GROMACS .gro file of C-alpha atoms in nm:
model
  253
    1UNK     CA    1  -2.616   0.088   0.475
    2UNK     CA    2  -2.274   0.013   0.357
    3UNK     CA    3  -2.226  -0.096  -0.072
    4UNK     CA    4  -2.251  -0.473  -0.011
    5UNK     CA    5  -1.884  -0.466  -0.296
    6UNK     CA    6  -1.746  -0.374   0.043
    7UNK     CA    7  -1.919  -0.609   0.268
    8UNK     CA    8  -1.604  -0.830   0.444
    9UNK     CA    9  -1.821  -0.894   0.765
   10UNK     CA   10  -1.766  -1.275   0.869
   11UNK     CA   11  -1.438  -1.347   0.657
   12UNK     CA   12  -1.177  -1.519   0.782
   13UNK     CA   13  -0.847  -1.352   0.848
   14UNK     CA   14  -0.413  -1.395   0.890
   15UNK     CA   15  -0.287  -1.071   0.928
   16UNK     CA   16   0.162  -1.158   1.046
   17UNK     CA   17   0.318  -0.905   1.237
   18UNK     CA   18   0.001  -0.799   1.429
   19UNK     CA   19   0.189  -0.747   1.760
   20UNK     CA   20   0.159  -0.436   1.708
   21UNK     CA   21   0.257  -0.095   1.473
   22UNK     CA   22   0.063  -0.133   1.113
   23UNK     CA   23   0.029  -0.494   1.108
   24UNK     CA   24  -0.242  -0.467   1.466
   25UNK     CA   25  -0.371  -0.079   1.314
   26UNK     CA   26  -0.474  -0.314   0.999
   27UNK     CA   27  -0.624  -0.588   1.164
   28UNK     CA   28  -0.755  -0.411   1.377
   29UNK     CA   29  -0.938  -0.240   1.046
   30UNK     CA   30  -1.087  -0.561   0.978
   31UNK     CA   31  -1.156  -0.707   1.307
   32UNK     CA   32  -1.381  -0.368   1.337
   33UNK     CA   33  -1.550  -0.477   0.984
   34UNK     CA   34  -1.649  -0.795   1.116
   35UNK     CA   35  -1.426  -1.043   1.059
   36UNK     CA   36  -1.208  -1.338   1.245
   37UNK     CA   37  -0.917  -1.217   1.280
   38UNK     CA   38  -0.602  -1.432   1.325
   39UNK     CA   39  -0.295  -1.250   1.507
   40UNK     CA   40   0.016  -1.371   1.420
   41UNK     CA   41   0.451  -1.264   1.572
   42UNK     CA   42   0.681  -1.439   1.730
   43UNK     CA   43   0.567  -1.351   2.107
   44UNK     CA   44   0.275  -1.513   2.253
   45UNK     CA   45   0.296  -1.298   2.487
   46UNK     CA   46   0.241  -0.944   2.322
   47UNK     CA   47   0.092  -1.083   2.034
   48UNK     CA   48  -0.197  -1.196   2.359
   49UNK     CA   49  -0.216  -0.830   2.479
   50UNK     CA   50  -0.246  -0.733   2.116
   51UNK     CA   51  -0.549  -0.926   2.103
   52UNK     CA   52  -0.728  -0.774   2.381
   53UNK     CA   53  -0.642  -0.436   2.276
   54UNK     CA   54  -0.891  -0.580   1.942
   55UNK     CA   55  -1.291  -0.515   1.929
   56UNK     CA   56  -1.530  -0.826   1.970
   57UNK     CA   57  -1.460  -1.261   2.037
   58UNK     CA   58  -1.352  -1.313   1.712
   59UNK     CA   59  -0.994  -1.225   1.775
   60UNK     CA   60  -0.746  -1.560   1.712
   61UNK     CA   61  -0.330  -1.613   1.805
   62UNK     CA   62  -0.120  -1.806   1.674
   63UNK     CA   63   0.271  -1.790   1.693
   64UNK     CA   64   0.477  -1.933   1.433
   65UNK     CA   65   0.848  -1.732   1.248
   66UNK     CA   66   0.691  -1.636   0.908
   67UNK     CA   67   1.048  -1.689   0.779
   68UNK     CA   68   1.123  -2.010   0.899
   69UNK     CA   69   0.894  -2.225   0.614
   70UNK     CA   70   0.801  -2.635   0.771
   71UNK     CA   71   0.722  -2.365   1.093
   72UNK     CA   72   0.484  -2.135   0.836
   73UNK     CA   73   0.337  -2.456   0.666
   74UNK     CA   74   0.272  -2.613   1.003
   75UNK     CA   75   0.160  -2.294   1.124
   76UNK     CA   76  -0.099  -2.241   0.876
   77UNK     CA   77  -0.286  -2.570   0.843
   78UNK     CA   78  -0.328  -2.534   1.232
   79UNK     CA   79  -0.487  -2.185   1.213
   80UNK     CA   80  -0.664  -2.386   0.926
   81UNK     CA   81  -0.814  -2.646   1.154
   82UNK     CA   82  -0.882  -2.401   1.451
   83UNK     CA   83  -1.035  -2.155   1.410
   84UNK     CA   84  -1.168  -2.236   0.906
   85UNK     CA   85  -1.047  -2.126   0.653
   86UNK     CA   86  -0.842  -1.822   0.579
   87UNK     CA   87  -1.030  -1.598   0.297
   88UNK     CA   88  -0.778  -1.301   0.342
   89UNK     CA   89  -0.370  -1.325   0.376
   90UNK     CA   90  -0.195  -0.997   0.500
   91UNK     CA   91   0.135  -1.026   0.447
   92UNK     CA   92   0.199  -0.772   0.738
   93UNK     CA   93   0.556  -0.861   0.849
   94UNK     CA   94   0.844  -0.613   0.853
   95UNK     CA   95   1.174  -0.473   1.019
   96UNK     CA   96   1.417  -0.223   0.906
   97UNK     CA   97   1.821  -0.165   0.953
   98UNK     CA   98   1.949   0.115   0.843
   99UNK     CA   99   2.346   0.157   0.722
  100UNK     CA  100   2.571   0.273   0.547
  101UNK     CA  101   2.578   0.028   0.221
  102UNK     CA  102   2.883  -0.001   0.210
  103UNK     CA  103   2.878  -0.078   0.570
  104UNK     CA  104   2.615  -0.292   0.541
  105UNK     CA  105   2.648  -0.641   0.726
  106UNK     CA  106   2.602  -1.037   0.599
  107UNK     CA  107   2.415  -1.097   0.899
  108UNK     CA  108   2.195  -0.776   0.835
  109UNK     CA  109   2.100  -0.785   0.448
  110UNK     CA  110   1.960  -1.125   0.512
  111UNK     CA  111   1.743  -1.075   0.767
  112UNK     CA  112   1.617  -0.825   0.582
  113UNK     CA  113   1.532  -1.017   0.337
  114UNK     CA  114   1.444  -1.293   0.529
  115UNK     CA  115   1.174  -1.103   0.750
  116UNK     CA  116   1.050  -0.898   0.398
  117UNK     CA  117   1.046  -1.071   0.130
  118UNK     CA  118   1.087  -1.444   0.177
  119UNK     CA  119   0.844  -1.485   0.451
  120UNK     CA  120   0.572  -1.311   0.159
  121UNK     CA  121   0.653  -1.582   0.010
  122UNK     CA  122   0.654  -1.851   0.253
  123UNK     CA  123   0.289  -1.747   0.373
  124UNK     CA  124   0.190  -1.712   0.077
  125UNK     CA  125   0.249  -2.035  -0.039
  126UNK     CA  126   0.098  -2.229   0.227
  127UNK     CA  127  -0.214  -1.978   0.229
  128UNK     CA  128  -0.301  -1.966  -0.150
  129UNK     CA  129  -0.195  -2.411  -0.157
  130UNK     CA  130  -0.580  -2.354  -0.030
  131UNK     CA  131  -0.722  -2.118  -0.173
  132UNK     CA  132  -0.638  -2.197  -0.518
  133UNK     CA  133  -0.879  -2.527  -0.391
  134UNK     CA  134  -1.102  -2.300  -0.293
  135UNK     CA  135  -1.120  -2.067  -0.582
  136UNK     CA  136  -1.115  -1.767  -0.374
  137UNK     CA  137  -0.887  -1.549  -0.210
  138UNK     CA  138  -0.748  -1.248  -0.096
  139UNK     CA  139  -0.399  -1.168  -0.002
  140UNK     CA  140  -0.243  -0.853   0.032
  141UNK     CA  141   0.121  -0.780   0.045
  142UNK     CA  142   0.240  -0.434   0.238
  143UNK     CA  143   0.491  -0.290   0.040
  144UNK     CA  144   0.636   0.043   0.093
  145UNK     CA  145   0.667   0.379  -0.035
  146UNK     CA  146   1.038   0.231  -0.070
  147UNK     CA  147   0.942  -0.016  -0.370
  148UNK     CA  148   0.899   0.302  -0.574
  149UNK     CA  149   1.234   0.556  -0.379
  150UNK     CA  150   1.429   0.539  -0.193
  151UNK     CA  151   1.642   0.730   0.115
  152UNK     CA  152   2.015   0.702   0.189
  153UNK     CA  153   2.090   0.399   0.441
  154UNK     CA  154   1.763   0.200   0.348
  155UNK     CA  155   1.920   0.050   0.034
  156UNK     CA  156   1.881  -0.338   0.153
  157UNK     CA  157   1.535  -0.231   0.305
  158UNK     CA  158   1.459  -0.072  -0.046
  159UNK     CA  159   1.633  -0.373  -0.246
  160UNK     CA  160   1.375  -0.645  -0.103
  161UNK     CA  161   0.981  -0.425  -0.128
  162UNK     CA  162   1.098  -0.343  -0.458
  163UNK     CA  163   1.102  -0.763  -0.510
  164UNK     CA  164   0.796  -0.776  -0.280
  165UNK     CA  165   0.599  -0.534  -0.501
  166UNK     CA  166   0.718  -0.792  -0.832
  167UNK     CA  167   0.655  -1.126  -0.621
  168UNK     CA  168   0.305  -0.958  -0.590
  169UNK     CA  169   0.240  -0.919  -0.915
  170UNK     CA  170   0.409  -1.300  -1.004
  171UNK     CA  171   0.114  -1.356  -0.721
  172UNK     CA  172  -0.159  -1.266  -0.920
  173UNK     CA  173  -0.038  -1.460  -1.211
  174UNK     CA  174   0.057  -1.780  -1.127
  175UNK     CA  175  -0.321  -1.720  -0.843
  176UNK     CA  176  -0.516  -1.520  -1.083
  177UNK     CA  177  -0.629  -1.805  -1.265
  178UNK     CA  178  -0.810  -1.979  -0.974
  179UNK     CA  179  -0.973  -1.685  -0.856
  180UNK     CA  180  -0.742  -1.508  -0.551
  181UNK     CA  181  -0.631  -1.230  -0.633
  182UNK     CA  182  -0.298  -1.104  -0.561
  183UNK     CA  183  -0.216  -0.673  -0.457
  184UNK     CA  184   0.023  -0.487  -0.241
  185UNK     CA  185  -0.048  -0.140   0.007
  186UNK     CA  186   0.205   0.031  -0.088
  187UNK     CA  187   0.208   0.308   0.288
  188UNK     CA  188   0.479   0.640   0.236
  189UNK     CA  189   0.515   0.791   0.609
  190UNK     CA  190   0.333   0.602   0.857
  191UNK     CA  191   0.386   0.789   1.247
  192UNK     CA  192   0.434   0.403   1.385
  193UNK     CA  193   0.573   0.299   1.741
  194UNK     CA  194   0.958   0.197   1.496
  195UNK     CA  195   0.919   0.542   1.333
  196UNK     CA  196   0.875   0.766   1.613
  197UNK     CA  197   1.232   0.845   1.617
  198UNK     CA  198   1.184   0.993   1.232
  199UNK     CA  199   0.911   1.178   1.380
  200UNK     CA  200   1.145   1.330   1.674
  201UNK     CA  201   1.372   1.491   1.437
  202UNK     CA  202   1.239   1.812   1.387
  203UNK     CA  203   1.482   1.772   1.053
  204UNK     CA  204   1.290   1.452   0.883
  205UNK     CA  205   0.910   1.601   1.022
  206UNK     CA  206   0.991   1.843   0.785
  207UNK     CA  207   1.146   1.693   0.559
  208UNK     CA  208   0.854   1.488   0.550
  209UNK     CA  209   0.536   1.697   0.539
  210UNK     CA  210   0.695   1.936   0.274
  211UNK     CA  211   0.717   1.654   0.013
  212UNK     CA  212   0.398   1.544   0.064
  213UNK     CA  213   0.132   1.750  -0.105
  214UNK     CA  214  -0.094   1.656   0.192
  215UNK     CA  215   0.163   1.813   0.420
  216UNK     CA  216   0.162   1.578   0.675
  217UNK     CA  217   0.229   1.238   0.832
  218UNK     CA  218   0.081   0.959   0.754
  219UNK     CA  219  -0.142   0.742   1.058
  220UNK     CA  220  -0.178   0.417   1.059
  221UNK     CA  221  -0.601   0.420   1.090
  222UNK     CA  222  -0.517   0.604   0.674
  223UNK     CA  223  -0.402   0.208   0.572
  224UNK     CA  224  -0.709   0.031   0.629
  225UNK     CA  225  -0.918   0.210   0.397
  226UNK     CA  226  -0.778   0.137   0.106
  227UNK     CA  227  -0.696  -0.284   0.272
  228UNK     CA  228  -1.107  -0.289   0.322
  229UNK     CA  229  -1.089  -0.247  -0.069
  230UNK     CA  230  -0.874  -0.538  -0.171
  231UNK     CA  231  -0.979  -0.738   0.021
  232UNK     CA  232  -1.363  -0.758  -0.057
  233UNK     CA  233  -1.504  -0.806  -0.265
  234UNK     CA  234  -1.513  -0.465  -0.480
  235UNK     CA  235  -1.136  -0.541  -0.587
  236UNK     CA  236  -1.234  -0.891  -0.769
  237UNK     CA  237  -1.086  -0.769  -1.051
  238UNK     CA  238  -0.785  -0.611  -0.894
  239UNK     CA  239  -0.500  -0.781  -0.928
  240UNK     CA  240  -0.108  -0.795  -0.903
  241UNK     CA  241  -0.117  -0.324  -0.817
  242UNK     CA  242  -0.013  -0.163  -0.587
  243UNK     CA  243  -0.207   0.128  -0.448
  244UNK     CA  244   0.009   0.324  -0.297
  245UNK     CA  245  -0.103   0.558   0.017
  246UNK     CA  246   0.140   0.773   0.075
  247UNK     CA  247  -0.080   1.146   0.070
  248UNK     CA  248   0.070   1.154  -0.233
  249UNK     CA  249   0.426   1.129  -0.214
  250UNK     CA  250   0.565   0.879  -0.468
  251UNK     CA  251   0.359   1.142  -0.720
  252UNK     CA  252   0.578   1.453  -0.731
  253UNK     CA  253   0.919   1.608  -0.708
   0.00000   0.00000   0.00000
């Protein structure tokens, strides 16, 4: 039997950007832990397919654009009305665009910031409006190894993820007094559909394995335990922290 501090069965969780990759894996972990899970994305058909792949009969979908303030307000209100009060929010939506900084287009800069940073502010604010009134809630922002360190070609992404780290701490400062714990989860190099070209690049893959004390790429399931901890009563006195799940990469030169 598992320790009751880690029991989150019966809680309701929303995971943004969860039709595939890390978001989908985190949603699966929450479903397996007994949560009612709401998947979010912009593509209704893809979301429906993603929901069908998850276990249990308490999987819902919510189609809205996390970068649109009005859509977020309506979306969160609709979720709470249709599914129930949110106990857990996972701000996972994100994109990566690679280009040398001198050549980085203005529109791409704004797209990176809107999707990786502003979305967490908009969705977090709407969820916290309700969580703070109820006196409890867990928000987990999916940060990144790049909240700390960066490689050439991804400066805007790192800027957004670094800011998300500080937004996490700021949310903790504002909402902690109302019983809402806000923390970050920082994945390292994880094998997903989006990183498959990097995994397939033998030189880059060898660099990742060499650079990571664990000696391998991460798998999406490597992230689930950390999320379940941060979403559980075990983390009731943990606030504003970023838990890096990176095989030790941020700790070594």
